[in-house]
PDB file of C-alpha atoms in Angstrom:
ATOM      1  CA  UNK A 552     -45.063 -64.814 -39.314  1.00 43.00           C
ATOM      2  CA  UNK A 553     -43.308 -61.517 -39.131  1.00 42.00           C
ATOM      3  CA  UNK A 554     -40.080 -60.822 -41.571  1.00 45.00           C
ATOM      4  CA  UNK A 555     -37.522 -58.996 -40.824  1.00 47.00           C
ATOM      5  CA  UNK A 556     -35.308 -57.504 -43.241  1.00 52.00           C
ATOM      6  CA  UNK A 557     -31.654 -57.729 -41.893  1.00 51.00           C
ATOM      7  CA  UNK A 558     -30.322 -56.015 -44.433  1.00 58.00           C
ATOM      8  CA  UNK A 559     -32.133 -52.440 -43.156  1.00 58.00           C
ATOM      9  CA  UNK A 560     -30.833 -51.921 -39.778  1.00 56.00           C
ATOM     10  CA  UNK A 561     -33.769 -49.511 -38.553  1.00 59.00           C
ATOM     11  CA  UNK A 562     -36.042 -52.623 -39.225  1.00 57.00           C
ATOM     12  CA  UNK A 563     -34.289 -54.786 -36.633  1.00 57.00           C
ATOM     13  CA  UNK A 564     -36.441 -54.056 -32.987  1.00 62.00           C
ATOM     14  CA  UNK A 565     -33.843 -54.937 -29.785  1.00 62.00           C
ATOM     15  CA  UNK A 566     -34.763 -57.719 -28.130  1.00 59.00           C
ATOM     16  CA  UNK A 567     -36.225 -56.610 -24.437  1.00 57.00           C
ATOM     17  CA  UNK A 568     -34.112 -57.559 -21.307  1.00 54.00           C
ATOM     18  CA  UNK A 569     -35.423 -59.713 -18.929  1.00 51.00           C
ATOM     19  CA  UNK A 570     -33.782 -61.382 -15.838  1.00 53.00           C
ATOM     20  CA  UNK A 571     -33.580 -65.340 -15.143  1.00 52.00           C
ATOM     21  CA  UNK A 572     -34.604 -65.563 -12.056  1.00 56.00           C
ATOM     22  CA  UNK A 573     -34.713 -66.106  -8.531  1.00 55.00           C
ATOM     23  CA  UNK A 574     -35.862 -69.656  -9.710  1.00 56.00           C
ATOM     24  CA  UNK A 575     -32.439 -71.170  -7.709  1.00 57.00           C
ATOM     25  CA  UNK A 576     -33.866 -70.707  -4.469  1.00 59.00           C
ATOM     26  CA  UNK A 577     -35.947 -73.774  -5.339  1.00 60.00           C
ATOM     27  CA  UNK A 578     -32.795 -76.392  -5.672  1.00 61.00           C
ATOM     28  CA  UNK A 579     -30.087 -74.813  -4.341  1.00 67.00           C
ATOM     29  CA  UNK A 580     -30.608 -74.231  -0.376  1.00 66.00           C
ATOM     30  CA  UNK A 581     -29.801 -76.589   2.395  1.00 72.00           C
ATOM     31  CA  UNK A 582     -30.512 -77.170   6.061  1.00 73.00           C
ATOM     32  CA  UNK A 583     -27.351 -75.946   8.259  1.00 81.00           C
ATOM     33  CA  UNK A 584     -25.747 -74.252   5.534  1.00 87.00           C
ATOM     34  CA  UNK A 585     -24.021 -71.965   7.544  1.00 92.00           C
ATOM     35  CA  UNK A 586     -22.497 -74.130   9.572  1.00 91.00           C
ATOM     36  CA  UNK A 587     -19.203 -74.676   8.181  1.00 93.00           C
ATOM     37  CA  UNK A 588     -17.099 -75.022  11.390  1.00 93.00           C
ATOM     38  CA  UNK A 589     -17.327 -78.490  12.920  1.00 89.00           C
ATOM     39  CA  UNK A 590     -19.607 -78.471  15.822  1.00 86.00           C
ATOM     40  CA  UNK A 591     -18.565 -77.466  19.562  1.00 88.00           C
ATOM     41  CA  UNK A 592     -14.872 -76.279  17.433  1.00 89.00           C
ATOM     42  CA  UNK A 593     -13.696 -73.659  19.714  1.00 88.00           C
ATOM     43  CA  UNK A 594     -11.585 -71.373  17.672  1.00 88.00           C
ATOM     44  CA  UNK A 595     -15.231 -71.301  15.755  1.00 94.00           C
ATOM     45  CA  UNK A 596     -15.882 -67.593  14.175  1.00 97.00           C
ATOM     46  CA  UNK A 597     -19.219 -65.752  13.267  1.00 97.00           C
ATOM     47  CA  UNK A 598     -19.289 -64.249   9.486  1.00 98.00           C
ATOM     48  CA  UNK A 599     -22.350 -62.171   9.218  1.00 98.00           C
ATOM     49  CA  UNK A 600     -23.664 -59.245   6.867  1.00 98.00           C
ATOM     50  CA  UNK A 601     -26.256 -58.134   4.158  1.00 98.00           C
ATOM     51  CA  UNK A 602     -26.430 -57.946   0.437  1.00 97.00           C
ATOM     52  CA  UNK A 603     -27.668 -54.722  -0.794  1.00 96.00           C
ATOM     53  CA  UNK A 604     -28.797 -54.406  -4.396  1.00 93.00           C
ATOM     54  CA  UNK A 605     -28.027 -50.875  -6.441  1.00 90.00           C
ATOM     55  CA  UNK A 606     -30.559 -48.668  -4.829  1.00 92.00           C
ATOM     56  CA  UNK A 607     -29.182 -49.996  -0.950  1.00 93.00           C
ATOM     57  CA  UNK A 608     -31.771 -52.472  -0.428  1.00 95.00           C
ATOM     58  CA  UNK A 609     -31.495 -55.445   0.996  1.00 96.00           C
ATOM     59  CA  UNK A 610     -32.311 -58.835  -1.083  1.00 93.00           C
ATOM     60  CA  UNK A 611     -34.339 -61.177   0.661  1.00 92.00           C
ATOM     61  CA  UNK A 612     -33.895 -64.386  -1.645  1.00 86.00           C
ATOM     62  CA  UNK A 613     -30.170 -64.194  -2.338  1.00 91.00           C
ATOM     63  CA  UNK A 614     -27.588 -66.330  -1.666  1.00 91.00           C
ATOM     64  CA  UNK A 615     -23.924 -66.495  -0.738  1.00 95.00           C
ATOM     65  CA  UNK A 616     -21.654 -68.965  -1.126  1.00 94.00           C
ATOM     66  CA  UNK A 617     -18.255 -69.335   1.146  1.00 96.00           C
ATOM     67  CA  UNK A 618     -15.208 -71.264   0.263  1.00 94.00           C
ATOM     68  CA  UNK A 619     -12.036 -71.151   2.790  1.00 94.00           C
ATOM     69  CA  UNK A 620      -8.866 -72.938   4.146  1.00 95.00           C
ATOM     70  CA  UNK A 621      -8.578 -74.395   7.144  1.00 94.00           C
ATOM     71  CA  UNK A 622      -6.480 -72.356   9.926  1.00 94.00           C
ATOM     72  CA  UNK A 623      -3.371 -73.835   8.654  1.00 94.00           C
ATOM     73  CA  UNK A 624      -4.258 -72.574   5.719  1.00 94.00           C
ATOM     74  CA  UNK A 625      -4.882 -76.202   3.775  1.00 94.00           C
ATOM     75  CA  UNK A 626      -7.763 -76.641   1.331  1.00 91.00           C
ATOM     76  CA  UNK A 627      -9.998 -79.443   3.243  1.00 89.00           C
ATOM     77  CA  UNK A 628     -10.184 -82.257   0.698  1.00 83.00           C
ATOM     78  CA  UNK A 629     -13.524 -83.735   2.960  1.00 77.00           C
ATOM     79  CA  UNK A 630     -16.825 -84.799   1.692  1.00 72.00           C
ATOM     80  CA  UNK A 631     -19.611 -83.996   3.053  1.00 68.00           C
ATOM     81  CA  UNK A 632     -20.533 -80.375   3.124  1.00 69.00           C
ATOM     82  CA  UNK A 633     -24.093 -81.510   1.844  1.00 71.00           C
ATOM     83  CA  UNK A 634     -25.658 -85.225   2.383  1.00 71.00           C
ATOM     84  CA  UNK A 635     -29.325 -86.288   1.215  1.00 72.00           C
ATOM     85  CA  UNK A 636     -31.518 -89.009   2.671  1.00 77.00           C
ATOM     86  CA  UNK A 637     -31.359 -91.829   0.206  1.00 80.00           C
ATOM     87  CA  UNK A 638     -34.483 -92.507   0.576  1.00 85.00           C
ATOM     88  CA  UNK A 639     -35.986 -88.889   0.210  1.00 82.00           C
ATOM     89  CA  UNK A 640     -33.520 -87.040  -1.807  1.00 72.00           C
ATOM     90  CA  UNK A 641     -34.144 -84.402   0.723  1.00 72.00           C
ATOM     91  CA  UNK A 642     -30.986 -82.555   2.903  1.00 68.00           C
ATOM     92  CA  UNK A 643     -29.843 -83.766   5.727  1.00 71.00           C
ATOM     93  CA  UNK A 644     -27.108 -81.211   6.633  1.00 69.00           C
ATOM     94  CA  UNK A 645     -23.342 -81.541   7.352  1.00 72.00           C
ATOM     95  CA  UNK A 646     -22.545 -84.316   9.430  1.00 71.00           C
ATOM     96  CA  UNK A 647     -21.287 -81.957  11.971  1.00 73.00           C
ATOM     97  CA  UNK A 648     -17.708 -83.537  12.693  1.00 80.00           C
ATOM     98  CA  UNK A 649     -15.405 -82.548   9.806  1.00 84.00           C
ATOM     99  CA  UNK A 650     -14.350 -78.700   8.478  1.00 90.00           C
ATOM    100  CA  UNK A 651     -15.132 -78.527   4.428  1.00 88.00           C
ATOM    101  CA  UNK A 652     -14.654 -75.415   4.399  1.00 92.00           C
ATOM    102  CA  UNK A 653     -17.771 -74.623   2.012  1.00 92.00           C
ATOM    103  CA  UNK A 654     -21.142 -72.949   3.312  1.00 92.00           C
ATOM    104  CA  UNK A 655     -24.325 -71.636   1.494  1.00 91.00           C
ATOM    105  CA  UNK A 656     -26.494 -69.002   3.184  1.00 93.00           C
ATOM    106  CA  UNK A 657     -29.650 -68.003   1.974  1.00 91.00           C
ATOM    107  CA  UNK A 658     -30.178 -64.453   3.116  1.00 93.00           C
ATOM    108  CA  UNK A 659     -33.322 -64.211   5.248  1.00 93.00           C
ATOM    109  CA  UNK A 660     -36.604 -61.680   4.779  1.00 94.00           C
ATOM    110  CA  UNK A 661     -34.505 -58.618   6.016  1.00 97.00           C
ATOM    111  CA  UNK A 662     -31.290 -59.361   3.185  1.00 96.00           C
ATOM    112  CA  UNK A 663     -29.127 -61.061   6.071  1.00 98.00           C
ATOM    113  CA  UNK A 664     -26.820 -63.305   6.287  1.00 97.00           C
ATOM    114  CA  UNK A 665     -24.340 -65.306   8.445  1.00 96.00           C
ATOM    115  CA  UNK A 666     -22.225 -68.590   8.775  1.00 97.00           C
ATOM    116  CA  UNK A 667     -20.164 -70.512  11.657  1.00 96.00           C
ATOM    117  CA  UNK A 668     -16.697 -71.205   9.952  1.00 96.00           C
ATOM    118  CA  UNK A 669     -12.904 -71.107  11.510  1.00 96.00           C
ATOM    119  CA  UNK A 670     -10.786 -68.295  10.175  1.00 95.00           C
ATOM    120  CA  UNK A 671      -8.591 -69.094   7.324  1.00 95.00           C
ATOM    121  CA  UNK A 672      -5.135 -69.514   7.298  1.00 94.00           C
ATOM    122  CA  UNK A 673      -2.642 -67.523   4.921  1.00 93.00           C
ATOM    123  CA  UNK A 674      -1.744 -69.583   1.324  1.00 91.00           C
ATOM    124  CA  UNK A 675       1.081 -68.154  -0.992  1.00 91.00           C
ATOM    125  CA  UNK A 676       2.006 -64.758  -0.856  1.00 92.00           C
ATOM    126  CA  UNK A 677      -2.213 -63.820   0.074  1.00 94.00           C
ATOM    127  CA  UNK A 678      -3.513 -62.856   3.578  1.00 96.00           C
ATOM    128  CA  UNK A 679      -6.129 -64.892   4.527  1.00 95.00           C
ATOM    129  CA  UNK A 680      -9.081 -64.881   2.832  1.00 97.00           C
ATOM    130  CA  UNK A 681     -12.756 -66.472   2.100  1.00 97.00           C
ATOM    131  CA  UNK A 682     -13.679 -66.990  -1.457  1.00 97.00           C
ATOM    132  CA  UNK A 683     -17.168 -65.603  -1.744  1.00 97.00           C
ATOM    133  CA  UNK A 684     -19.631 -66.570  -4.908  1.00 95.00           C
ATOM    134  CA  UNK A 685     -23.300 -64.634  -5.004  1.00 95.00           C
ATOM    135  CA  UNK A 686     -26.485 -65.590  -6.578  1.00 89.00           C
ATOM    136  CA  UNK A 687     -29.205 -62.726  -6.506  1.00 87.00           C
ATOM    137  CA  UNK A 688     -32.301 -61.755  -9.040  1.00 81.00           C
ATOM    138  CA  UNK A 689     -31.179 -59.147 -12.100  1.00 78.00           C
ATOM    139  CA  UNK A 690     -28.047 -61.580 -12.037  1.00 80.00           C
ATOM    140  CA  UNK A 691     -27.315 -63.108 -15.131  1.00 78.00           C
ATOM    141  CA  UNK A 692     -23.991 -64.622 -13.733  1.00 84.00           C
ATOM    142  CA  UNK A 693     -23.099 -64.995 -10.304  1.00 89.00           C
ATOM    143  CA  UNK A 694     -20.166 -62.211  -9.018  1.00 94.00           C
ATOM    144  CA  UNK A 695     -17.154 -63.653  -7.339  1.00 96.00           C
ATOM    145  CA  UNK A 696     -15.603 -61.374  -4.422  1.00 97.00           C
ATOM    146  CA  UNK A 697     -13.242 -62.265  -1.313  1.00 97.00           C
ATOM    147  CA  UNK A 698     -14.157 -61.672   2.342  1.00 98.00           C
ATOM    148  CA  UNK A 699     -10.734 -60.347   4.132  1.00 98.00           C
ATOM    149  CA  UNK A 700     -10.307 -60.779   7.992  1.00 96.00           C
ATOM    150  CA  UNK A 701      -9.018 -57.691   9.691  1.00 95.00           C
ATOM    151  CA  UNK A 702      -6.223 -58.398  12.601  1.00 90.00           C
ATOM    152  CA  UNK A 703      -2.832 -58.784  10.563  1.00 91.00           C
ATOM    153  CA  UNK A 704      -2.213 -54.935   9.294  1.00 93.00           C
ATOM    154  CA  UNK A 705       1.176 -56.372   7.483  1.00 94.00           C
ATOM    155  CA  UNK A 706      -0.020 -58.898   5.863  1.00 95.00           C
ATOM    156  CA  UNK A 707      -3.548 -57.301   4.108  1.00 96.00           C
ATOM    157  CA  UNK A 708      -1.026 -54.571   3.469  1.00 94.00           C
ATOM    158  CA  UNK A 709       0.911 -57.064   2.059  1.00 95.00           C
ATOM    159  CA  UNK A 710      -1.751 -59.188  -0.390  1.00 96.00           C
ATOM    160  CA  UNK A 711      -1.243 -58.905  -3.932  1.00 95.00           C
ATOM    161  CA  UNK A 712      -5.215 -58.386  -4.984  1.00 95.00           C
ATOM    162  CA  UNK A 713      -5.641 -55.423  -2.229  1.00 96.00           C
ATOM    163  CA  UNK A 714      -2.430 -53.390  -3.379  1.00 95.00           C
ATOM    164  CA  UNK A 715      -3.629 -53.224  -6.395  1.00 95.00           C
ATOM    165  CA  UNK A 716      -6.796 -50.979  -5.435  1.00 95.00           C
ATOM    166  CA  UNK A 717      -6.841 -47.784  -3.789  1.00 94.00           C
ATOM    167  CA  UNK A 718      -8.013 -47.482  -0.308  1.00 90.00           C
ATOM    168  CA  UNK A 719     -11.653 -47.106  -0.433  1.00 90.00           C
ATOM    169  CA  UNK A 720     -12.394 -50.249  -2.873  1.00 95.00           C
ATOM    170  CA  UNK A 721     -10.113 -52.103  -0.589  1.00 95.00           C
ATOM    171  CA  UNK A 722     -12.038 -51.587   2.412  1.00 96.00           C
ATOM    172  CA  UNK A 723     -15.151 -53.491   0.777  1.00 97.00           C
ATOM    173  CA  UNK A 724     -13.126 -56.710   1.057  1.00 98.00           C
ATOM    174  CA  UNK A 725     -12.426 -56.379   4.198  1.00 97.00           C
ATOM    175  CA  UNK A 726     -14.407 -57.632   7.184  1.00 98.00           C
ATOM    176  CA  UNK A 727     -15.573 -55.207  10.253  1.00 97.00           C
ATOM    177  CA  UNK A 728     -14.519 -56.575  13.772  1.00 96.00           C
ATOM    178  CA  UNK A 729     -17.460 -56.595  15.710  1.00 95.00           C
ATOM    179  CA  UNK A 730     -15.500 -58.527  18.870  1.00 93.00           C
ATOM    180  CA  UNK A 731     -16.163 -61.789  20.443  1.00 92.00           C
ATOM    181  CA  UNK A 732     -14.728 -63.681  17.137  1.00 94.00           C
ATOM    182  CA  UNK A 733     -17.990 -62.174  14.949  1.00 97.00           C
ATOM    183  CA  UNK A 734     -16.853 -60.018  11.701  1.00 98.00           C
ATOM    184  CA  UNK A 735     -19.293 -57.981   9.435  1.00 98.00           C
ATOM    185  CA  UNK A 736     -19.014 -58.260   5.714  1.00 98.00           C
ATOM    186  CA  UNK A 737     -21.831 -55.967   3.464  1.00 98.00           C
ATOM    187  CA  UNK A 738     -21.798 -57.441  -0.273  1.00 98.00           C
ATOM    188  CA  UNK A 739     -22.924 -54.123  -2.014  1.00 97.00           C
ATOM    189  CA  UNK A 740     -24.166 -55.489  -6.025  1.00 95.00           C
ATOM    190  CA  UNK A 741     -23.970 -51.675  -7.350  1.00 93.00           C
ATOM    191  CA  UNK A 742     -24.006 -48.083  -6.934  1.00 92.00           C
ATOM    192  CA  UNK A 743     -21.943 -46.474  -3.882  1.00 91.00           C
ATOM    193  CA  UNK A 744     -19.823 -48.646  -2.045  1.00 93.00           C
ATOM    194  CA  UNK A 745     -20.169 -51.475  -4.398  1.00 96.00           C
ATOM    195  CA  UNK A 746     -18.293 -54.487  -3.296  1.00 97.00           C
ATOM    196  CA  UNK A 747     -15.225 -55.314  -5.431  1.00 96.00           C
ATOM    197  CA  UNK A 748     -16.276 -58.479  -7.689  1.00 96.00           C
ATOM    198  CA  UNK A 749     -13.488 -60.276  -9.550  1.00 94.00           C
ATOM    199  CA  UNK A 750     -13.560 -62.174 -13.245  1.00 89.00           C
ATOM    200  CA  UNK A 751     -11.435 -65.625 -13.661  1.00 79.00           C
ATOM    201  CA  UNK A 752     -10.146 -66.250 -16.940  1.00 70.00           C
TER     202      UNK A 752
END
């Protein structure tokens, strides 16, 4: 066994940095995932995008996590977002009839994402919003950010979070209209363009 002596800092050697992962991608994804609106709903809207790591490449094996209101802006208090097989333990899916409001997309070989889900209603003094949580390797922690919906000038204008940064950090939380009820969001880990992440205390 080595000693070190503590009390000489040049004897004490850093410990080397190592990432944790991707091992969730073996517990954490689920059949129909995406598809947080209830089937067939037809005010149903298409979120869809890619996660770029620091260098602006996209992550195959990450993941992305949505949390919303319903249009009225209520939190759904439903079950169900995720059911098993009792006899498997395996996924069965959403049941397909009731809004949850909660998705998890595994983005595919090319870094891409997407998810079915009804556009959020306003709560408080906020424009509407979709809480987003992402899992990706060199992630120690997962990064929280918000996916803004572009349509209502006054009231993202308006939102506390988003008049607090300047213009060009703003624009990362806010969705691209790409018509027909699809938006664009790009979650951007580092470097130019990075996506603005948020801490809870």
């Amino acid at each position: 066994m080595t000693k070190i002596d503590t009390s000489r800092p040049e004897s004490v050697l850093p410990t080397p940095s190592h990432t944790v992962g991707p091992f969730y991608g073996y517990a954490l994804p689920f059949p129909g995932g995406g598809d947080i609106a209830p089937v067939g709903h037809p005010d149903t809207i298409t979120l869809q995008g890619y996660v770029y790591d620091g260098e602006g490449k996209p992550l195959p094996d990450a993941f992305v996590e949505l949390w919303g209101p319903d249009p009225d802006g209520n939190l759904p208090q439903v079950d169900g977002s995720i059911r098993r097989d009792p006899s498997t333990g395996g996924y069965l899916g959403r049941n397909g009839v009731e809004f949850t409001g909660w998705g998890r997309i595994q983005t595919d070989a090319n870094g891409h994402w997407y998810a079915r889900t009804l556009r959020p209603g306003a709560r408080g003094r906020s424009a509407p919003y979709l809480s987003v949580c992402v899992f990706a390797r060199g992630l120690l922690v997962h990064l929280f950010t918000r996916v803004y919906l572009p349509g209502d000038e006054a009231a993202l204008a308006a939102d506390p979070l988003l008049a607090r940064l300047d213009a060009k950090r703003r624009d990362t939380l806010i969705a691209r209209d790409g018509g027909d009820g699809t938006y664009r969001f790009d979650i951007r880990l580092q470097g130019e363009g990075e996506t603005v992440f948020l801490e809870f205390q």
